[in-house]
Coordinates of C-alpha atoms in Angstrom, one line a residue:
X211 CA 119.0 128.8 78.5
X212 CA 115.6 127.2 78.6
X213 CA 114.1 125.0 81.3
X214 CA 114.2 121.9 79.1
X215 CA 117.9 122.2 78.7
X216 CA 118.5 122.6 82.4
X217 CA 116.6 119.4 83.1
X218 CA 118.4 117.4 80.4
X219 CA 121.8 115.7 80.6
X220 CA 125.0 117.5 80.3
X221 CA 127.4 115.7 77.9
X222 CA 131.1 116.1 77.4
X223 CA 132.0 114.6 74.0
X224 CA 135.6 113.6 73.0
X225 CA 137.3 116.2 75.0
X226 CA 141.1 116.7 74.4
X227 CA 143.4 119.1 76.2
X228 CA 147.2 119.5 76.0
X229 CA 149.5 121.5 78.1
X230 CA 152.7 121.7 76.1
X231 CA 153.8 118.1 75.5
X232 CA 151.4 116.7 78.2
X233 CA 148.1 115.3 77.0
X234 CA 146.0 116.1 80.1
X235 CA 142.7 114.8 78.6
X236 CA 142.4 112.4 75.7
X237 CA 139.1 111.7 74.1
X238 CA 137.2 112.0 77.4
X239 CA 133.4 111.7 77.3
X240 CA 131.0 112.1 80.2
X241 CA 127.2 112.1 80.6
X242 CA 125.9 113.9 83.7
X243 CA 122.2 113.2 84.4
X244 CA 119.8 115.2 86.6
X245 CA 119.0 113.6 89.9
X246 CA 122.3 111.6 89.9
X247 CA 125.7 111.9 91.6
X248 CA 128.5 111.2 89.1
X249 CA 131.8 110.5 90.8
X250 CA 135.1 111.0 89.0
X251 CA 138.0 109.0 90.4
X252 CA 141.7 108.8 89.6
X253 CA 145.1 109.2 91.1
X254 CA 147.0 112.5 91.1
X255 CA 147.7 113.6 87.6
X256 CA 144.9 111.5 86.1
X257 CA 143.1 114.5 84.6
X258 CA 140.4 115.1 87.2
X259 CA 141.2 118.8 87.8
X260 CA 141.6 119.5 84.1
X261 CA 138.2 117.9 83.5
X262 CA 136.6 120.1 86.2
X263 CA 138.2 123.2 84.7
X264 CA 136.8 122.4 81.3
X265 CA 133.3 121.7 82.6
X266 CA 133.3 125.0 84.6
X267 CA 134.7 127.3 82.0
X268 CA 138.1 127.9 83.6
X269 CA 139.9 126.5 80.6
X270 CA 138.8 125.6 77.1
X271 CA 139.4 122.2 75.5
X272 CA 141.5 121.9 72.4
X273 CA 138.8 119.9 70.8
X274 CA 135.5 118.2 71.6
X275 CA 132.3 119.8 72.8
X276 CA 130.0 120.3 75.7
X277 CA 126.3 119.8 75.0
X278 CA 123.6 121.2 77.3
X279 CA 120.2 119.8 76.4
X280 CA 120.3 119.8 72.6
X281 CA 122.8 122.7 72.2
X282 CA 126.6 122.6 71.8
X283 CA 128.0 125.3 74.1
X284 CA 131.4 127.1 74.3
X285 CA 132.0 127.8 78.0
X286 CA 134.6 130.6 77.7
X287 CA 134.6 131.6 81.4
X288 CA 133.3 130.5 84.8
X289 CA 130.5 133.1 84.4
X290 CA 129.5 131.6 81.1
X291 CA 129.3 128.2 82.8
X292 CA 127.2 129.6 85.7
X293 CA 124.9 131.3 83.2
X294 CA 124.5 127.8 81.6
X295 CA 123.6 126.3 84.9
X296 CA 127.0 124.8 85.9
X297 CA 128.5 125.9 89.3
X298 CA 131.5 124.7 91.2
X299 CA 132.5 124.3 94.9
X300 CA 136.4 124.5 94.9
X301 CA 138.5 122.3 97.1
X302 CA 139.8 125.2 99.2
X303 CA 137.7 127.6 101.2
X304 CA 137.9 130.8 99.1
X305 CA 136.0 133.5 100.9
X306 CA 136.6 137.1 102.1
X307 CA 136.9 137.0 106.0
X308 CA 136.1 140.7 106.3
X309 CA 132.6 140.4 104.8
X310 CA 129.5 138.7 106.2
X311 CA 128.8 135.2 105.0
X312 CA 125.7 136.4 103.1
X313 CA 127.8 138.9 101.2
X314 CA 130.3 136.2 100.4
X315 CA 127.6 133.9 99.1
X316 CA 126.4 136.6 96.7
X317 CA 129.9 138.0 95.8
X318 CA 130.0 138.5 92.0
X319 CA 126.3 137.6 91.6
X320 CA 124.9 141.0 92.6
X321 CA 122.7 143.0 90.2
X322 CA 123.7 146.6 90.0
X323 CA 125.0 148.4 93.1
X324 CA 125.3 146.5 96.3
X325 CA 126.2 147.6 99.9
X326 CA 129.2 145.8 101.3
X327 CA 128.1 145.7 104.9
X328 CA 124.4 145.1 104.7
X329 CA 122.2 142.8 102.6
X330 CA 119.1 144.2 101.1
X331 CA 115.8 142.5 101.9
X332 CA 115.8 140.8 98.5
X333 CA 119.4 139.7 98.8
X334 CA 118.7 138.3 102.3
X335 CA 115.8 136.3 101.0
X336 CA 117.9 134.7 98.3
X337 CA 120.8 133.8 100.7
X338 CA 118.5 132.5 103.4
X339 CA 116.7 130.2 100.9
X340 CA 120.1 128.8 99.7
X341 CA 121.4 128.3 103.2
X342 CA 118.2 126.5 104.1
X343 CA 118.6 124.2 101.2
X344 CA 122.0 123.1 102.5
X345 CA 120.9 122.8 106.1
X346 CA 123.0 125.6 107.4
X347 CA 122.5 126.6 111.1
X348 CA 123.9 130.2 110.9
X349 CA 122.5 133.5 109.9
X350 CA 123.3 135.3 106.6
X351 CA 124.6 138.3 108.6
X352 CA 127.2 136.2 110.5
X353 CA 130.8 137.4 110.2
X354 CA 132.7 135.0 107.9
X355 CA 135.7 135.1 110.1
X356 CA 133.7 133.7 113.0
X357 CA 132.5 130.5 111.2
X358 CA 134.1 127.1 111.2
X359 CA 135.4 125.3 108.2
X360 CA 132.3 123.0 107.9
X361 CA 130.1 126.0 108.1
X362 CA 132.1 127.8 105.4
X363 CA 131.9 124.7 103.2
X364 CA 128.1 124.7 103.5
X365 CA 128.1 128.4 102.5
X366 CA 130.1 127.6 99.4
X367 CA 127.6 124.9 98.5
X368 CA 124.7 127.4 99.1
X369 CA 126.4 129.8 96.7
X370 CA 126.6 127.1 94.0
X371 CA 122.8 126.7 94.3
X372 CA 121.8 130.3 93.7
X373 CA 120.3 131.1 90.3
X374 CA 119.8 128.5 87.6
X375 CA 122.5 126.1 88.8
X376 CA 121.4 122.5 88.0
X377 CA 124.8 121.0 87.8
X378 CA 127.0 121.3 90.9
X379 CA 130.7 120.3 90.7
X380 CA 132.5 119.5 94.0
X381 CA 136.2 118.9 94.3
X382 CA 137.2 117.0 97.4
X383 CA 134.5 118.7 99.4
X384 CA 135.0 116.8 102.7
X385 CA 138.9 117.0 102.6
X386 CA 139.1 119.4 105.6
X387 CA 136.0 118.1 107.5
X388 CA 135.7 115.7 110.5
X389 CA 133.7 112.5 110.0
X390 CA 130.6 114.0 111.6
X391 CA 130.8 117.1 109.5
X392 CA 131.5 115.1 106.3
X393 CA 128.4 112.9 107.1
X394 CA 126.3 116.1 107.4
X395 CA 127.5 117.4 104.0
X396 CA 126.9 114.1 102.3
X397 CA 123.3 114.1 103.7
X398 CA 122.8 117.5 102.1
X399 CA 124.1 116.3 98.8
X400 CA 121.8 113.3 98.9
X401 CA 118.9 115.7 99.5
X402 CA 120.0 117.9 96.5
X403 CA 120.2 114.8 94.3
X404 CA 116.7 113.8 95.3
X405 CA 115.5 117.2 94.3
X406 CA 116.8 116.7 90.8
X407 CA 120.3 118.4 90.9
X408 CA 123.1 116.8 88.9
X409 CA 126.2 116.5 91.1
X410 CA 129.8 115.8 89.8
X411 CA 131.7 114.5 92.8
X412 CA 135.6 114.3 92.8
X413 CA 137.1 112.6 95.8
X414 CA 139.8 110.2 97.0
X415 CA 137.4 108.7 99.6
X416 CA 136.0 105.5 98.1
X417 CA 133.8 105.1 101.2
X418 CA 132.0 108.3 100.3
X419 CA 131.8 107.5 96.6
X420 CA 130.2 104.1 97.3
X421 CA 127.6 105.7 99.6
X422 CA 126.8 108.7 97.4
X423 CA 127.5 107.9 93.7
X424 CA 125.1 106.6 91.1
X425 CA 127.8 106.4 88.4
X426 CA 131.6 106.3 88.7
X427 CA 134.0 107.2 86.0
X428 CA 137.7 106.3 86.5
X429 CA 140.4 108.4 84.8
X430 CA 144.0 107.4 84.3
X431 CA 146.6 109.3 82.4
X432 CA 144.0 111.6 81.0
X433 CA 141.8 108.8 79.6
X434 CA 138.6 107.1 80.7
X435 CA 139.5 103.6 81.7
X436 CA 136.3 102.5 83.4
X437 CA 132.7 103.5 84.1
X438 CA 130.4 101.7 86.5
X439 CA 126.7 102.0 87.4
X440 CA 125.9 101.7 91.1
X441 CA 125.1 97.9 91.1
X442 CA 128.6 97.3 89.5
X443 CA 130.7 99.1 92.1
X444 CA 133.6 97.0 93.2
X445 CA 136.4 98.6 95.3
X446 CA 139.1 96.2 94.2
X447 CA 138.4 96.7 90.5
X448 CA 138.3 100.5 90.9
X449 CA 141.6 100.6 92.7
X450 CA 143.2 98.4 90.1
X451 CA 142.0 100.6 87.3
X452 CA 143.3 103.7 89.0
X453 CA 146.7 102.2 89.5
X454 CA 147.3 99.8 86.6
X455 CA 150.6 100.5 85.0
X456 CA 153.7 98.7 83.9
X457 CA 155.9 97.9 86.9
X458 CA 158.9 99.1 85.0
X459 CA 157.5 102.7 85.2
X460 CA 158.2 102.5 88.9
X461 CA 161.8 101.4 88.9
X462 CA 162.8 100.2 92.3
X463 CA 166.3 101.2 93.4
X464 CA 168.7 99.0 95.2
X465 CA 168.9 99.3 98.9
X466 CA 171.5 101.9 100.1
X467 CA 174.9 100.3 100.7
X468 CA 175.9 102.9 103.3
X469 CA 175.1 101.8 106.9
X470 CA 172.5 103.6 108.9
X471 CA 173.8 106.2 111.3
X472 CA 172.6 107.1 114.8
X473 CA 168.9 108.2 115.2
X474 CA 168.7 111.9 114.2
X475 CA 165.0 112.5 114.4
X476 CA 162.6 111.0 117.0
X477 CA 158.9 111.8 117.0
X478 CA 156.9 110.5 119.9
X479 CA 153.1 110.6 120.4
X480 CA 152.5 113.7 118.4
X481 CA 148.9 115.0 118.5
X482 CA 147.1 118.0 117.0
X483 CA 143.3 118.0 117.2
X484 CA 141.7 117.8 113.8
X485 CA 145.0 117.3 112.0
X486 CA 146.9 114.2 113.2
X487 CA 147.1 111.9 116.2
X488 CA 149.4 109.4 117.9
X489 CA 152.3 109.9 115.5
X490 CA 155.5 108.2 116.4
X491 CA 158.6 107.2 114.4
X492 CA 162.5 107.4 114.3
X493 CA 164.7 108.2 111.4
X494 CA 168.4 107.3 111.4
X495 CA 171.2 109.1 109.6
X496 CA 171.8 108.1 106.0
X497 CA 168.1 107.1 105.7
X498 CA 165.0 108.4 103.9
X499 CA 161.6 108.1 105.5
X500 CA 158.6 108.5 103.2
X501 CA 155.2 109.6 104.5
X502 CA 152.4 108.8 102.0
X503 CA 148.8 109.9 102.0
X504 CA 146.2 111.2 99.7
X505 CA 145.5 114.9 99.8
X506 CA 144.4 116.2 103.2
X507 CA 145.5 113.1 105.1
X508 CA 147.7 115.2 107.4
X509 CA 151.2 114.5 106.2
X510 CA 152.0 118.0 105.1
X511 CA 150.6 119.4 108.4
X512 CA 152.7 116.9 110.3
X513 CA 155.9 118.1 108.7
X514 CA 155.0 121.7 109.3
X515 CA 154.4 120.9 113.0
X516 CA 157.7 119.0 113.3
X517 CA 159.5 122.0 111.7
X518 CA 158.0 124.5 114.1
X519 CA 155.7 126.2 111.7
X520 CA 152.6 125.0 113.4
X521 CA 152.0 124.2 117.1
X522 CA 150.8 120.8 118.2
X523 CA 148.9 119.7 121.3
X524 CA 151.1 117.0 122.8
X525 CA 154.1 114.8 122.2
X526 CA 157.8 115.4 121.7
X527 CA 160.2 116.0 118.8
X528 CA 164.0 115.3 119.4
X529 CA 166.9 116.0 117.1
X530 CA 170.0 114.1 117.9
X531 CA 168.6 113.3 121.3
X532 CA 167.7 116.9 122.3
X533 CA 164.1 118.0 122.7
X534 CA 162.9 120.7 120.3
X535 CA 160.4 123.2 121.6
X536 CA 157.1 123.2 119.8
X537 CA 155.7 125.9 117.6
X538 CA 158.9 127.7 116.9
X539 CA 160.7 127.7 113.5
X540 CA 163.7 129.4 115.1
X541 CA 164.2 126.6 117.7
X542 CA 163.7 123.9 115.1
X543 CA 166.2 125.6 112.8
X544 CA 168.8 126.0 115.6
X545 CA 168.3 122.3 116.4
X546 CA 169.3 121.4 112.9
X547 CA 166.0 121.1 110.9
X548 CA 165.1 122.6 107.6
X549 CA 161.8 122.3 105.8
X550 CA 161.2 122.6 102.0
X551 CA 157.5 123.4 101.8
X552 CA 155.1 122.2 99.1
X553 CA 154.4 125.8 98.1
X554 CA 157.8 126.4 96.6
X555 CA 156.8 129.7 94.9
X556 CA 155.1 131.1 98.0
X557 CA 157.4 129.8 100.7
X558 CA 160.2 127.7 99.3
X559 CA 161.9 130.5 97.5
X560 CA 161.7 134.3 97.3
X561 CA 160.4 134.7 93.8
X562 CA 161.4 138.3 93.4
X563 CA 165.0 137.7 94.4
X564 CA 167.8 136.3 92.3
X565 CA 169.0 132.7 92.6
X566 CA 172.2 134.0 94.2
X567 CA 170.3 136.0 96.8
X568 CA 168.0 133.1 97.6
X569 CA 171.0 130.8 98.3
X570 CA 172.7 133.3 100.5
X571 CA 169.6 133.7 102.8
X572 CA 170.1 130.8 105.2
X573 CA 171.6 132.0 108.5
X574 CA 173.9 128.9 108.6
X575 CA 175.1 129.3 104.9
X576 CA 178.8 129.6 104.1
X577 CA 180.3 132.3 106.4
X578 CA 182.6 133.4 103.5
X579 CA 179.6 135.2 102.0
X580 CA 179.5 137.7 104.9
X581 CA 182.0 139.7 106.8
X582 CA 181.0 141.9 109.8
X583 CA 177.4 141.7 108.5
X584 CA 178.3 142.9 105.0
X585 CA 177.6 140.8 102.0
X586 CA 180.5 139.5 99.9
X587 CA 178.9 139.4 96.5
X588 CA 181.8 137.6 94.8
X589 CA 181.7 134.8 97.4
X590 CA 177.9 134.6 97.1
X591 CA 178.1 134.3 93.3
X592 CA 180.8 131.6 93.5
X593 CA 178.8 129.5 96.0
X594 CA 175.6 130.0 94.0
X595 CA 177.3 128.9 90.8
X596 CA 178.4 125.7 92.6
X597 CA 174.9 124.9 93.7
X598 CA 173.5 125.7 90.2
X599 CA 176.1 123.3 88.7
X600 CA 175.7 120.5 91.3
X601 CA 171.9 120.7 91.2
X602 CA 171.7 121.1 87.4
X603 CA 169.5 124.2 87.7
X604 CA 168.7 125.3 84.2
X605 CA 169.0 129.1 84.2
X606 CA 170.6 132.0 82.3
X607 CA 173.0 132.8 85.3
X608 CA 172.8 133.1 89.1
X609 CA 171.4 136.6 88.7
X610 CA 168.2 135.4 87.1
X611 CA 165.1 136.0 89.2
X612 CA 164.1 132.7 90.9
X613 CA 160.4 133.2 90.2
X614 CA 161.0 133.1 86.4
X615 CA 162.4 129.5 86.6
X616 CA 160.4 126.4 85.6
X617 CA 158.7 124.5 88.4
X618 CA 161.4 121.8 88.5
X619 CA 164.2 124.4 88.7
X620 CA 162.4 126.3 91.4
X621 CA 162.2 123.1 93.4
X622 CA 165.9 122.5 93.0
X623 CA 166.7 126.1 94.2
X624 CA 164.3 125.6 97.1
X625 CA 166.1 122.3 98.0
X626 CA 169.6 123.9 97.6
X627 CA 168.5 126.7 99.8
X628 CA 167.5 124.3 102.6
X629 CA 170.7 122.3 102.2
X630 CA 172.8 125.5 102.3
X631 CA 171.9 125.6 106.0
X632 CA 173.5 122.2 106.5
X633 CA 170.6 120.6 108.4
X634 CA 170.9 117.3 110.2
X635 CA 167.2 116.7 109.4
X636 CA 165.8 117.6 106.0
X637 CA 162.0 117.7 105.7
X638 CA 160.4 118.1 102.3
X639 CA 156.8 118.2 101.4
X640 CA 155.6 117.1 97.9
X641 CA 159.1 117.3 96.3
X642 CA 158.1 116.7 92.7
X643 CA 154.5 118.1 92.5
X644 CA 154.0 119.8 89.2
X645 CA 157.4 119.0 87.7
X646 CA 158.3 117.0 84.6
X647 CA 159.6 113.5 84.5
X648 CA 163.2 114.5 84.0
X649 CA 163.2 116.9 86.9
X650 CA 161.6 114.3 89.1
X651 CA 164.5 111.9 88.5
X652 CA 167.0 114.6 89.3
X653 CA 165.3 115.6 92.5
X654 CA 165.1 112.0 93.7
X655 CA 168.9 111.7 93.0
X656 CA 169.5 114.9 95.0
X657 CA 167.5 113.6 97.9
X658 CA 169.6 110.4 97.9
X659 CA 172.7 112.5 97.9
X660 CA 171.5 114.6 100.8
X661 CA 170.8 111.5 102.9
X662 CA 174.2 110.1 102.2
X663 CA 175.8 113.2 103.8
X664 CA 175.4 112.4 107.5
X665 CA 171.8 113.6 107.7
X666 CA 168.3 112.0 107.5
X667 CA 165.5 113.0 105.0
X668 CA 161.7 112.9 105.6
X669 CA 159.6 113.1 102.4
X670 CA 155.8 113.6 102.5
X671 CA 154.0 112.9 99.2
X672 CA 150.6 112.3 97.8
X673 CA 152.2 111.1 94.6
X674 CA 153.2 107.7 95.9
X675 CA 155.6 106.9 93.0
X676 CA 157.8 109.6 94.4
X677 CA 158.5 107.4 97.4
X678 CA 158.8 103.8 96.0
X679 CA 162.4 102.9 95.7
X680 CA 163.5 106.2 97.2
X681 CA 162.4 105.8 100.8
X682 CA 163.8 103.1 103.1
X683 CA 160.5 103.0 105.0
X684 CA 157.1 104.4 104.0
X685 CA 154.5 105.3 106.6
X686 CA 151.0 105.6 105.2
X687 CA 148.7 108.2 106.7
X688 CA 144.9 108.2 106.5
X689 CA 142.7 110.8 108.2
X690 CA 145.6 112.0 110.3
X691 CA 146.8 108.6 111.6
X692 CA 149.5 106.2 110.6
X693 CA 147.8 103.1 109.3
X694 CA 150.7 101.1 107.7
X695 CA 154.5 100.9 107.8
X696 CA 155.9 99.5 104.6
X697 CA 159.3 98.6 103.2
X698 CA 160.1 101.3 100.7
X699 CA 162.1 98.9 98.5
X700 CA 159.6 96.1 98.4
X701 CA 156.1 97.7 98.4
X702 CA 154.0 98.6 95.4
X703 CA 151.9 101.6 94.4
X704 CA 148.7 99.5 94.8
X705 CA 149.6 98.4 98.3
X706 CA 150.2 102.0 99.4
X707 CA 146.9 103.2 97.8
X708 CA 145.0 100.3 99.4
X709 CA 146.0 101.6 102.9
X710 CA 145.7 105.3 102.0
X711 CA 142.2 105.4 100.7
X712 CA 139.5 105.9 103.3

């Protein structure tokens, strides 16, 4: 690649990408100029992640082209994209804790043989130059495991600058950072822009976008629906473009006819430094509470803390009036709580086990499946077939391995597994993430049914349409705090997003 190409715009022309029947990108065009920050905005499912993967060579488009300088390029891998001058900083911190930070920065970029434990003089020079560019205050030999998340984020940015990288793609780079650390990172990005780097910036935080971006492109349903130069930025217009849809697509359900029961879950003044603060709410029996927030707003961490997976600093959690000790899954489970995590494949189900075995795992599941500690396989199979029928799990039979099911069916098994324990409080994080429209409707119906059976349900979601018409009340979280309490049967997507965006 020549220097002229690297200092010229990068253009995506008429990009299309399908996944099965889903049109993830439709005729998307983008022009990325050197010395500019180009922000890409859109709600969950708008196509932002797919666009990033196309630009960085992770996936290939079905049609369309990427033009670098005056050459049309086929970026068949992330290495091909890096060789073309396009590097990415992923949303998560993906580093090897056993290695030094310098070795992590160079991992996969070495030439020939490299020592794992020590950087050569030439390698150290390259790493230190990159760390200096991003304003890092740690040495290249520092153990990765000893560094903070903000420091690791700077190291990832430094890695993206090594070599010929002239286009840096960042996906929610400040999601796990405090306000002060986020401000420092934005300062470094401003400096890189001023030195001629082209930056593609994906974020939910409009305050950061309005500070940093020179151009904003808005995606909705895989299409470009708006593009603004800096003088044209208008928060209200951008939010409207992100959320504009027919109101019929978010069918609001009637209020439940069943009367509220006694309070089953009480959370008071819950605090966890860096994750959430001053969280208080009650949930009565027969009721569904929604907790809405854009990604990394703290709602998933809050549910994990309530369920005993994570400790918290202060506050109390009560189930049916009794205090639940903090930081213990066993105590929370005995108190009558069950959590369906967002990572259904990694934590919601045991992928290598059959559906039948997954549903027999809960300690409070039907006692007829065990006698004197010995499994009764016929009883297990009978009960599993009942759950498969009632939850409409699409499978060959109950002996099918759970990990081979579709995403929606895995979520149904995960939910059935939690309900097999007969909890008084059901907590569920991102219940319909990554599942199709039909499965979403079925899961919503199952959650309503669960709430009607003398229990309460708490649903955390970054896809707000999951909550509208389902939840009786919706709490909106932003940066770890509850910023609004809304009527779940009267609110709108736009109202939730207005409160949720920083």
